[in-house]
């Protein structure tokens, strides 16, 4: 298959063959062409050359609905659902059973939804509003929707990026159930450990082309990384060179009943990288939102360089030298239809004002091009819409945005979520570089090896409170998980 866009050859002779009743992992760096290939399969893009063969017959889907009707379903990493509607509505939207072609047979649809959910061991009330469900349950509903179409092929794109270990185990159980029914599962993930747990075969792509397909048992983690990045990557994490200095930021007794943050206190040193671990619902993201002024604080105080600060709004937090990378990059971190230049300079627009009134575009372009080069952002040009970039390159642009504001404290919520191993290493290097320059960094990650690999200390949250602190150089994953489960 071949597919090109203006200035970019996204696919060049890409191939993939999936057997019924197997899990086929599709791996490659961000920008390798995985998403483009899947969008061609799912009818979102029309390939320039090549074709799709389903059960030996060539098919060409003009849109996703045609793909679904033929038994090809895709669960996207960034879920697109009707959050103000019920679970039942989301499963059957556009396919309701009706009476007189006007009235929905709601009771029958509820029963059909219950049957689909029960067959997958999903305990969710079909009447619940989607907006009230956690991300993990919303993802389960999306898989149930795929099954309701009688899917023969199901594409799962980064399905565990927001899941806890227990939720991952449940997902894998569902996948094994689907395998037993003869479904072919295309599994896209950057988490190596998961691939070796669940995949039967692995296909690696690089630069839009097929590199290798082999049974999982015949490949090693190091070989997959070499195939993906085209070079050896011996160490997953860069060496820790930053030396923490004096305390510059203190949090004392932060409470927010609505956000489920209760009496949280800690300190952060200059040049220090501190991790925040915990299970889903522990209150980590809520704490970051509180520190950055996105939610109300009932009690507690913040101190920066020994002086009390309010950070009651994001604007105030930014003026006080804080930067915040949110967990949900696409929904709350980027302006997808705007260019790299506009996304990168939006937080520092005042610094580009000429005469206090007009924006100096020449300076914006100059700074953007400097950061694109410094951060190794892969894009056709600075005018490229950000939504067309890979996840890793989008994250680099967001980093660049905050670098222009020259903050003292970085709040990074899942900074490597959905990013390939090569791009992850580049993000780790950037974080280490910032710490070496004296910046202080708080980082949330659901991947414990990541926290152990890049942090000096790790704080553990459970049930909205801090339950412990460990030294990242000596701590074990078991020790952290025990603290994370303390108030769960």
Short mmCIF file of C-alpha atoms in Angstrom, two decimals:
data_model
loop_
_atom_site.label_atom_id
_atom_site.label_comp_id
_atom_site.label_asym_id
_atom_site.label_seq_id
_atom_site.Cartn_x
_atom_site.Cartn_y
_atom_site.Cartn_z
CA UNK A 1 0.00 0.00 0.00
CA UNK A 2 1.13 3.54 -0.80
CA UNK A 3 -0.24 6.84 0.49
CA UNK A 4 1.18 10.34 0.20
CA UNK A 5 0.19 13.75 1.50
CA UNK A 6 1.60 17.13 0.41
CA UNK A 7 5.32 16.93 1.13
CA UNK A 8 5.10 13.57 2.90
CA UNK A 9 5.25 9.95 1.66
CA UNK A 10 3.31 8.38 4.55
CA UNK A 11 3.22 4.80 3.20
CA UNK A 12 5.62 3.17 0.76
CA UNK A 13 4.85 -0.46 -0.06
CA UNK A 14 3.40 -1.16 3.42
CA UNK A 15 2.08 -4.69 3.97
CA UNK A 16 0.30 -6.50 6.80
CA UNK A 17 -1.27 -9.96 6.98
CA UNK A 18 -3.48 -10.93 9.94
CA UNK A 19 -4.71 -14.44 10.71
CA UNK A 20 -8.09 -15.25 12.25
CA UNK A 21 -7.98 -15.96 15.97
CA UNK A 22 -4.64 -14.22 16.57
CA UNK A 23 -3.31 -10.99 18.02
CA UNK A 24 -1.01 -9.24 15.55
CA UNK A 25 1.06 -6.42 17.05
CA UNK A 26 1.87 -3.49 14.75
CA UNK A 27 4.92 -1.59 15.96
CA UNK A 28 6.99 1.35 14.84
CA UNK A 29 8.04 4.82 15.87
CA UNK A 30 5.56 7.69 15.77
CA UNK A 31 5.42 8.69 12.12
CA UNK A 32 6.29 5.18 10.91
CA UNK A 33 2.93 4.96 9.12
CA UNK A 34 0.95 2.71 11.49
CA UNK A 35 -2.00 5.08 11.88
CA UNK A 36 -2.07 5.91 8.17
CA UNK A 37 -2.15 2.22 7.28
CA UNK A 38 -5.00 1.60 9.72
CA UNK A 39 -6.95 4.61 8.40
CA UNK A 40 -6.62 3.22 4.88
CA UNK A 41 -7.93 -0.10 6.18
CA UNK A 42 -10.82 1.58 8.01
CA UNK A 43 -11.98 3.77 5.12
CA UNK A 44 -10.82 7.09 6.56
CA UNK A 45 -8.16 7.50 3.84
CA UNK A 46 -8.19 6.21 0.27
CA UNK A 47 -4.83 4.59 -0.61
CA UNK A 48 -2.97 5.83 -3.69
CA UNK A 49 -1.89 2.29 -4.56
CA UNK A 50 -2.46 -1.18 -3.14
CA UNK A 51 -5.53 -2.76 -1.62
CA UNK A 52 -7.20 -4.51 1.29
CA UNK A 53 -8.22 -8.17 1.12
CA UNK A 54 -10.74 -9.55 3.62
CA UNK A 55 -11.19 -13.34 3.67
CA UNK A 56 -9.55 -13.53 0.26
CA UNK A 57 -11.73 -10.91 -1.44
CA UNK A 58 -10.56 -7.39 -2.26
CA UNK A 59 -12.56 -4.65 -0.53
CA UNK A 60 -12.42 -0.87 -0.72
CA UNK A 61 -14.22 1.01 2.01
CA UNK A 62 -15.28 4.56 1.18
CA UNK A 63 -15.93 5.42 4.83
CA UNK A 64 -15.73 3.88 8.33
CA UNK A 65 -19.39 2.81 8.28
CA UNK A 66 -18.75 0.59 5.25
CA UNK A 67 -15.77 -0.92 7.09
CA UNK A 68 -17.91 -1.61 10.17
CA UNK A 69 -20.66 -3.17 8.06
CA UNK A 70 -18.06 -5.53 6.58
CA UNK A 71 -16.75 -6.53 10.01
CA UNK A 72 -13.72 -4.24 10.36
CA UNK A 73 -13.73 -2.11 13.51
CA UNK A 74 -11.23 0.29 15.05
CA UNK A 75 -10.94 1.49 18.65
CA UNK A 76 -8.96 4.73 18.51
CA UNK A 77 -6.55 5.87 21.19
CA UNK A 78 -8.36 9.21 21.47
CA UNK A 79 -11.95 8.11 22.05
CA UNK A 80 -14.63 10.00 20.12
CA UNK A 81 -17.95 9.36 21.84
CA UNK A 82 -21.26 11.07 22.56
CA UNK A 83 -20.57 11.80 26.21
CA UNK A 84 -24.00 13.32 26.87
CA UNK A 85 -25.71 10.09 25.77
CA UNK A 86 -26.03 6.71 27.48
CA UNK A 87 -23.86 3.62 27.02
CA UNK A 88 -26.67 2.02 25.00
CA UNK A 89 -26.86 5.05 22.69
CA UNK A 90 -23.13 4.95 22.04
CA UNK A 91 -23.18 1.25 21.17
CA UNK A 92 -26.14 1.43 18.79
CA UNK A 93 -26.05 5.00 17.46
CA UNK A 94 -27.36 4.94 13.89
CA UNK A 95 -28.59 1.33 14.25
CA UNK A 96 -31.55 1.62 16.63
CA UNK A 97 -34.40 -0.88 16.52
CA UNK A 98 -37.49 1.27 15.91
CA UNK A 99 -41.25 0.99 15.87
CA UNK A 100 -42.94 2.61 12.85
CA UNK A 101 -39.46 3.98 11.93
CA UNK A 102 -40.00 6.70 14.54
CA UNK A 103 -39.95 5.31 18.10
CA UNK A 104 -36.87 3.60 19.49
CA UNK A 105 -37.49 0.20 21.07
CA UNK A 106 -35.56 1.26 24.14
CA UNK A 107 -36.21 -1.80 26.30
CA UNK A 108 -35.09 -4.13 23.52
CA UNK A 109 -31.98 -2.02 22.89
CA UNK A 110 -31.11 -2.04 26.60
CA UNK A 111 -31.39 -5.84 26.65
CA UNK A 112 -29.23 -6.20 23.52
CA UNK A 113 -26.61 -3.92 25.10
CA UNK A 114 -26.63 -5.98 28.30
CA UNK A 115 -26.10 -9.16 26.27
CA UNK A 116 -23.08 -7.67 24.44
CA UNK A 117 -21.54 -6.37 27.68
CA UNK A 118 -22.14 -9.61 29.61
CA UNK A 119 -20.57 -11.71 26.85
CA UNK A 120 -17.40 -9.66 27.35
CA UNK A 121 -17.64 -9.70 31.18
CA UNK A 122 -18.14 -5.93 31.29
CA UNK A 123 -20.11 -4.73 34.32
CA UNK A 124 -21.54 -1.41 33.16
CA UNK A 125 -25.16 -0.24 33.31
CA UNK A 126 -26.33 0.45 29.71
CA UNK A 127 -28.36 3.41 31.04
CA UNK A 128 -25.36 5.26 32.47
CA UNK A 129 -24.24 8.48 30.82
CA UNK A 130 -20.89 8.12 29.09
CA UNK A 131 -19.63 11.29 30.75
CA UNK A 132 -19.87 9.61 34.17
CA UNK A 133 -17.62 6.69 33.18
CA UNK A 134 -13.85 6.60 33.68
CA UNK A 135 -11.70 6.36 30.55
CA UNK A 136 -11.14 2.62 31.09
CA UNK A 137 -14.88 1.87 31.03
CA UNK A 138 -15.43 4.13 28.03
CA UNK A 139 -12.81 2.11 26.19
CA UNK A 140 -14.58 -1.13 27.14
CA UNK A 141 -17.81 0.30 25.69
CA UNK A 142 -16.01 1.10 22.44
CA UNK A 143 -14.77 -2.50 22.21
CA UNK A 144 -18.32 -3.73 22.94
CA UNK A 145 -19.56 -1.54 20.09
CA UNK A 146 -17.02 -3.14 17.74
CA UNK A 147 -18.18 -6.61 18.82
CA UNK A 148 -21.83 -5.62 18.25
CA UNK A 149 -21.02 -5.17 14.56
CA UNK A 150 -19.86 -8.79 14.40
CA UNK A 151 -16.32 -7.62 13.73
CA UNK A 152 -13.88 -10.06 12.12
CA UNK A 153 -10.97 -7.62 12.45
CA UNK A 154 -10.61 -5.25 15.42
CA UNK A 155 -7.89 -2.62 15.54
CA UNK A 156 -6.89 -1.55 19.06
CA UNK A 157 -4.77 1.63 19.01
CA UNK A 158 -2.83 2.12 22.28
CA UNK A 159 -5.69 0.50 24.26
CA UNK A 160 -3.88 0.48 27.62
CA UNK A 161 -2.48 4.03 27.63
CA UNK A 162 -4.93 5.10 30.37
CA UNK A 163 -5.48 1.76 32.14
CA UNK A 164 -4.30 0.37 35.48
CA UNK A 165 -2.69 -3.06 35.71
CA UNK A 166 -5.99 -4.61 36.81
CA UNK A 167 -7.83 -2.99 33.89
CA UNK A 168 -5.12 -4.19 31.50
CA UNK A 169 -5.64 -7.76 32.75
CA UNK A 170 -9.39 -7.43 32.12
CA UNK A 171 -8.74 -6.08 28.62
CA UNK A 172 -6.40 -8.99 27.84
CA UNK A 173 -9.07 -11.40 29.05
CA UNK A 174 -11.53 -9.78 26.61
CA UNK A 175 -8.98 -10.05 23.81
CA UNK A 176 -8.50 -13.75 24.50
CA UNK A 177 -12.30 -14.20 24.37
CA UNK A 178 -12.38 -12.47 20.97
CA UNK A 179 -9.46 -14.62 19.74
CA UNK A 180 -11.38 -17.75 20.71
CA UNK A 181 -14.27 -16.55 18.54
CA UNK A 182 -11.95 -16.26 15.54
CA UNK A 183 -11.42 -12.48 15.55
CA UNK A 184 -8.18 -11.11 14.21
CA UNK A 185 -6.85 -8.40 16.51
CA UNK A 186 -4.44 -5.71 15.28
CA UNK A 187 -2.78 -4.39 18.43
CA UNK A 188 -0.86 -1.11 18.30
CA UNK A 189 1.20 -0.28 21.37
CA UNK A 190 4.54 1.17 22.40
CA UNK A 191 4.62 -0.86 25.62
CA UNK A 192 7.02 -3.69 24.95
CA UNK A 193 6.09 -5.76 27.98
CA UNK A 194 2.45 -5.86 26.83
CA UNK A 195 3.37 -6.95 23.32
CA UNK A 196 5.23 -9.99 24.62
CA UNK A 197 2.27 -10.84 26.90
CA UNK A 198 -0.53 -10.70 24.35
CA UNK A 199 0.77 -10.85 20.73
CA UNK A 200 1.12 -13.97 18.57
CA UNK A 201 2.92 -12.17 15.73
CA UNK A 202 4.65 -8.81 15.36
CA UNK A 203 5.02 -6.57 12.32
CA UNK A 204 7.49 -3.68 12.51
CA UNK A 205 7.20 -0.60 10.27
CA UNK A 206 9.72 2.16 9.69
CA UNK A 207 9.43 5.26 7.47
CA UNK A 208 6.12 4.08 6.01
CA UNK A 209 7.40 0.67 4.93
CA UNK A 210 7.21 -2.92 6.16
CA UNK A 211 10.46 -3.97 7.86
CA UNK A 212 9.78 -7.41 9.32
CA UNK A 213 7.03 -9.79 10.44
CA UNK A 214 7.78 -12.71 12.77
CA UNK A 215 6.22 -14.79 15.55
CA UNK A 216 6.62 -13.04 18.91
CA UNK A 217 8.60 -15.97 20.30
CA UNK A 218 11.31 -15.41 17.67
CA UNK A 219 11.92 -11.74 18.55
CA UNK A 220 13.57 -9.98 21.47
CA UNK A 221 12.89 -6.52 22.87
CA UNK A 222 16.30 -5.24 21.74
CA UNK A 223 15.75 -6.56 18.20
CA UNK A 224 12.33 -4.90 17.94
CA UNK A 225 13.80 -1.57 19.09
CA UNK A 226 16.60 -1.89 16.53
CA UNK A 227 14.08 -2.65 13.76
CA UNK A 228 11.89 0.29 14.80
CA UNK A 229 14.54 2.99 15.10
CA UNK A 230 17.09 1.62 12.65
CA UNK A 231 19.87 1.68 15.23
CA UNK A 232 20.88 0.18 18.57
CA UNK A 233 19.26 1.77 21.64
CA UNK A 234 21.06 0.09 24.50
CA UNK A 235 19.74 2.18 27.39
CA UNK A 236 16.04 2.99 27.83
CA UNK A 237 16.82 6.03 30.00
CA UNK A 238 19.55 8.69 29.80
CA UNK A 239 22.01 8.99 32.70
CA UNK A 240 20.92 11.18 35.61
CA UNK A 241 23.30 14.14 35.53
CA UNK A 242 21.23 16.79 37.36
CA UNK A 243 22.09 17.41 41.01
CA UNK A 244 19.17 18.68 43.13
CA UNK A 245 19.86 21.94 44.98
CA UNK A 246 17.90 24.01 47.46
CA UNK A 247 14.13 23.75 47.99
CA UNK A 248 12.32 26.18 45.68
CA UNK A 249 8.69 24.96 45.79
CA UNK A 250 6.66 23.82 48.79
CA UNK A 251 3.12 22.47 49.02
CA UNK A 252 1.56 22.52 52.51
CA UNK A 253 -1.71 20.84 53.40
CA UNK A 254 -3.50 21.16 50.03
CA UNK A 255 -7.14 20.07 50.23
CA UNK A 256 -9.87 20.02 47.60
CA UNK A 257 -12.90 17.93 48.47
CA UNK A 258 -14.39 18.15 44.98
CA UNK A 259 -11.09 17.11 43.36
CA UNK A 260 -10.44 14.41 46.00
CA UNK A 261 -7.12 15.87 47.16
CA UNK A 262 -6.68 15.64 50.92
CA UNK A 263 -3.92 17.24 53.04
CA UNK A 264 -1.08 16.86 50.53
CA UNK A 265 2.32 18.29 51.49
CA UNK A 266 5.73 17.96 49.83
CA UNK A 267 8.73 19.97 48.64
CA UNK A 268 10.59 20.22 45.34
CA UNK A 269 14.26 21.17 44.91
CA UNK A 270 15.99 23.09 42.16
CA UNK A 271 17.10 20.71 39.40
CA UNK A 272 15.09 17.82 40.86
CA UNK A 273 12.84 15.37 39.01
CA UNK A 274 10.15 14.02 41.32
CA UNK A 275 7.72 11.36 40.18
CA UNK A 276 4.11 11.00 41.27
CA UNK A 277 2.90 7.38 41.26
CA UNK A 278 -0.49 5.89 42.07
CA UNK A 279 -3.38 3.87 40.74
CA UNK A 280 -6.18 5.36 38.60
CA UNK A 281 -8.32 7.65 40.74
CA UNK A 282 -5.52 8.32 43.26
CA UNK A 283 -5.84 12.08 42.71
CA UNK A 284 -2.56 12.75 40.90
CA UNK A 285 -3.98 14.67 37.92
CA UNK A 286 -6.38 16.47 40.24
CA UNK A 287 -3.43 17.62 42.35
CA UNK A 288 -1.67 19.03 39.27
CA UNK A 289 -4.84 20.85 38.22
CA UNK A 290 -5.03 22.35 41.70
CA UNK A 291 -1.40 23.48 41.65
CA UNK A 292 -1.91 25.10 38.23
CA UNK A 293 -5.11 26.93 39.21
CA UNK A 294 -7.55 24.83 37.21
CA UNK A 295 -9.58 23.88 40.29
CA UNK A 296 -10.50 25.56 43.57
CA UNK A 297 -8.38 25.01 46.66
CA UNK A 298 -10.23 24.70 49.98
CA UNK A 299 -7.18 24.62 52.24
CA UNK A 300 -3.43 24.69 52.02
CA UNK A 301 -0.68 27.00 50.82
CA UNK A 302 1.93 27.09 48.07
CA UNK A 303 5.38 28.62 48.46
CA UNK A 304 7.81 29.47 45.64
CA UNK A 305 11.32 30.62 46.60
CA UNK A 306 10.04 31.00 50.17
CA UNK A 307 7.18 33.35 49.26
CA UNK A 308 3.51 32.36 49.35
CA UNK A 309 1.79 32.28 45.96
CA UNK A 310 -1.87 31.79 45.10
CA UNK A 311 -1.91 30.13 41.67
CA UNK A 312 -5.69 30.59 41.74
CA UNK A 313 -5.90 30.68 37.94
CA UNK A 314 -3.79 29.22 35.13
CA UNK A 315 -2.79 32.77 34.16
CA UNK A 316 -1.49 33.42 37.67
CA UNK A 317 0.35 30.07 37.69
CA UNK A 318 2.01 30.91 34.36
CA UNK A 319 3.09 34.32 35.66
CA UNK A 320 4.54 32.61 38.72
CA UNK A 321 6.72 30.40 36.53
CA UNK A 322 4.69 27.19 36.17
CA UNK A 323 4.16 25.06 33.07
CA UNK A 324 1.58 22.27 32.73
CA UNK A 325 1.51 19.46 30.15
CA UNK A 326 -1.89 17.79 30.44
CA UNK A 327 -2.57 14.06 30.19
CA UNK A 328 -5.13 14.36 27.39
CA UNK A 329 -2.91 15.90 24.73
CA UNK A 330 -5.47 16.04 21.93
CA UNK A 331 -8.43 17.27 23.97
CA UNK A 332 -6.71 19.81 26.24
CA UNK A 333 -3.13 20.26 25.09
CA UNK A 334 -3.13 21.24 21.43
CA UNK A 335 -4.97 23.36 18.89
CA UNK A 336 -5.13 20.64 16.26
CA UNK A 337 -6.12 22.67 13.21
CA UNK A 338 -3.59 25.43 13.90
CA UNK A 339 0.03 25.39 12.74
CA UNK A 340 3.13 24.43 14.68
CA UNK A 341 4.03 28.13 14.93
CA UNK A 342 0.67 29.07 16.43
CA UNK A 343 0.73 26.15 18.89
CA UNK A 344 4.31 26.75 19.95
CA UNK A 345 4.00 30.49 20.59
CA UNK A 346 0.48 30.74 22.05
CA UNK A 347 1.61 30.78 25.71
CA UNK A 348 4.20 33.52 25.11
CA UNK A 349 2.35 35.86 22.76
CA UNK A 350 3.02 38.92 24.94
CA UNK A 351 6.74 38.48 24.40
CA UNK A 352 6.19 38.86 20.64
CA UNK A 353 4.24 42.11 20.81
CA UNK A 354 5.63 45.04 18.85
CA UNK A 355 4.75 48.37 20.37
CA UNK A 356 2.50 46.58 22.82
CA UNK A 357 -0.14 46.13 20.10
CA UNK A 358 1.03 44.19 17.05
CA UNK A 359 2.41 40.67 16.98
CA UNK A 360 5.90 40.42 15.52
CA UNK A 361 5.45 37.44 13.18
CA UNK A 362 9.08 37.49 12.11
CA UNK A 363 10.17 36.83 15.69
CA UNK A 364 7.52 34.13 16.15
CA UNK A 365 8.75 32.33 13.04
CA UNK A 366 12.39 32.65 14.12
CA UNK A 367 11.74 31.23 17.61
CA UNK A 368 9.57 28.43 16.20
CA UNK A 369 12.22 27.36 13.69
CA UNK A 370 14.89 27.42 16.44
CA UNK A 371 12.77 25.15 18.66
CA UNK A 372 11.84 22.81 15.79
CA UNK A 373 15.56 22.31 15.18
CA UNK A 374 16.49 22.06 18.87
CA UNK A 375 13.72 19.57 19.70
CA UNK A 376 14.09 17.60 16.42
CA UNK A 377 10.42 18.01 15.51
CA UNK A 378 9.64 16.02 12.36
CA UNK A 379 7.28 18.01 10.14
CA UNK A 380 7.04 19.22 6.55
CA UNK A 381 7.20 22.85 7.73
CA UNK A 382 6.37 25.15 10.65
CA UNK A 383 3.01 25.83 8.94
CA UNK A 384 1.93 22.17 9.22
CA UNK A 385 -1.32 21.71 11.22
CA UNK A 386 -0.37 20.14 14.55
CA UNK A 387 -3.06 17.43 14.36
CA UNK A 388 -1.24 15.86 11.39
CA UNK A 389 1.93 15.23 13.42
CA UNK A 390 2.68 12.04 15.33
CA UNK A 391 2.07 11.96 19.08
CA UNK A 392 5.75 12.29 19.92
CA UNK A 393 6.18 15.34 17.71
CA UNK A 394 3.02 16.93 19.12
CA UNK A 395 4.46 16.49 22.61
CA UNK A 396 7.73 18.12 21.56
CA UNK A 397 5.78 21.13 20.25
CA UNK A 398 3.99 21.45 23.60
CA UNK A 399 7.34 21.32 25.39
CA UNK A 400 8.56 24.04 23.05
CA UNK A 401 5.51 26.15 23.91
CA UNK A 402 6.43 26.14 27.59
CA UNK A 403 10.16 26.59 27.00
CA UNK A 404 9.33 30.00 25.51
CA UNK A 405 7.81 31.08 28.85
CA UNK A 406 11.00 30.04 30.74
CA UNK A 407 9.20 28.47 33.75
CA UNK A 408 10.79 27.35 37.01
CA UNK A 409 8.43 24.43 37.71
CA UNK A 410 7.20 21.90 35.13
CA UNK A 411 4.08 19.80 35.85
CA UNK A 412 4.18 16.88 33.39
CA UNK A 413 1.14 14.59 33.36
CA UNK A 414 1.92 11.37 31.43
CA UNK A 415 4.43 13.15 29.14
CA UNK A 416 5.24 9.98 27.13
CA UNK A 417 1.73 8.55 26.81
CA UNK A 418 1.22 6.99 23.36
CA UNK A 419 4.79 7.76 22.28
CA UNK A 420 7.23 5.26 20.75
CA UNK A 421 10.45 4.13 22.38
CA UNK A 422 12.71 6.40 20.30
CA UNK A 423 10.63 9.53 20.92
CA UNK A 424 10.34 8.59 24.61
CA UNK A 425 14.10 8.63 24.94
CA UNK A 426 14.20 12.10 23.37
CA UNK A 427 11.57 13.32 25.86
CA UNK A 428 13.58 11.79 28.74
CA UNK A 429 16.68 13.59 27.47
CA UNK A 430 14.76 16.87 27.35
CA UNK A 431 13.50 16.40 30.91
CA UNK A 432 17.02 15.61 32.13
CA UNK A 433 18.40 18.63 30.25
CA UNK A 434 15.81 20.91 31.88
CA UNK A 435 16.70 19.57 35.33
CA UNK A 436 20.42 20.09 34.62
CA UNK A 437 19.59 23.74 33.83
CA UNK A 438 18.03 24.12 37.28
CA UNK A 439 14.37 23.60 36.37
CA UNK A 440 12.26 21.64 38.86
CA UNK A 441 10.04 18.91 37.49
CA UNK A 442 7.05 16.97 38.81
CA UNK A 443 6.06 14.09 36.55
CA UNK A 444 3.07 11.73 36.64
CA UNK A 445 3.43 8.37 34.91
CA UNK A 446 1.50 5.11 35.01
CA UNK A 447 4.67 3.30 33.93
CA UNK A 448 6.70 2.56 37.07
CA UNK A 449 9.91 1.65 35.16
CA UNK A 450 9.73 5.14 33.64
CA UNK A 451 9.52 6.85 37.04
CA UNK A 452 12.32 4.68 38.43
CA UNK A 453 14.44 5.42 35.36
CA UNK A 454 14.21 9.24 35.22
CA UNK A 455 13.36 10.48 38.74
CA UNK A 456 15.36 11.30 41.86
CA UNK A 457 12.43 10.68 44.22
CA UNK A 458 8.95 9.23 43.82
CA UNK A 459 5.91 10.35 45.81
CA UNK A 460 3.05 7.85 45.98
CA UNK A 461 -0.63 8.82 46.17
CA UNK A 462 -3.64 6.71 47.11
CA UNK A 463 -7.20 7.87 47.74
CA UNK A 464 -6.25 11.55 47.37
CA UNK A 465 -3.47 11.47 49.98
CA UNK A 466 0.28 10.94 49.93
CA UNK A 467 1.01 7.52 51.34
CA UNK A 468 4.77 7.49 51.02
CA UNK A 469 8.00 8.63 49.40
CA UNK A 470 10.78 6.45 47.98
CA UNK A 471 14.26 6.93 46.57
CA UNK A 472 14.07 6.14 42.85
CA UNK A 473 17.60 4.71 42.88
CA UNK A 474 16.80 1.99 45.42
CA UNK A 475 13.01 1.49 45.32
CA UNK A 476 11.24 -1.48 43.72
CA UNK A 477 7.98 -1.60 41.78
CA UNK A 478 6.49 -3.85 44.48
CA UNK A 479 7.27 -1.25 47.16
CA UNK A 480 5.58 1.50 45.15
CA UNK A 481 2.51 -0.63 44.38
CA UNK A 482 2.08 -1.47 48.07
CA UNK A 483 1.97 2.25 48.90
CA UNK A 484 -0.35 2.93 45.94
CA UNK A 485 -2.87 0.35 47.21
CA UNK A 486 -2.85 1.62 50.79
CA UNK A 487 -6.07 3.70 50.55
CA UNK A 488 -7.45 2.28 47.31
#
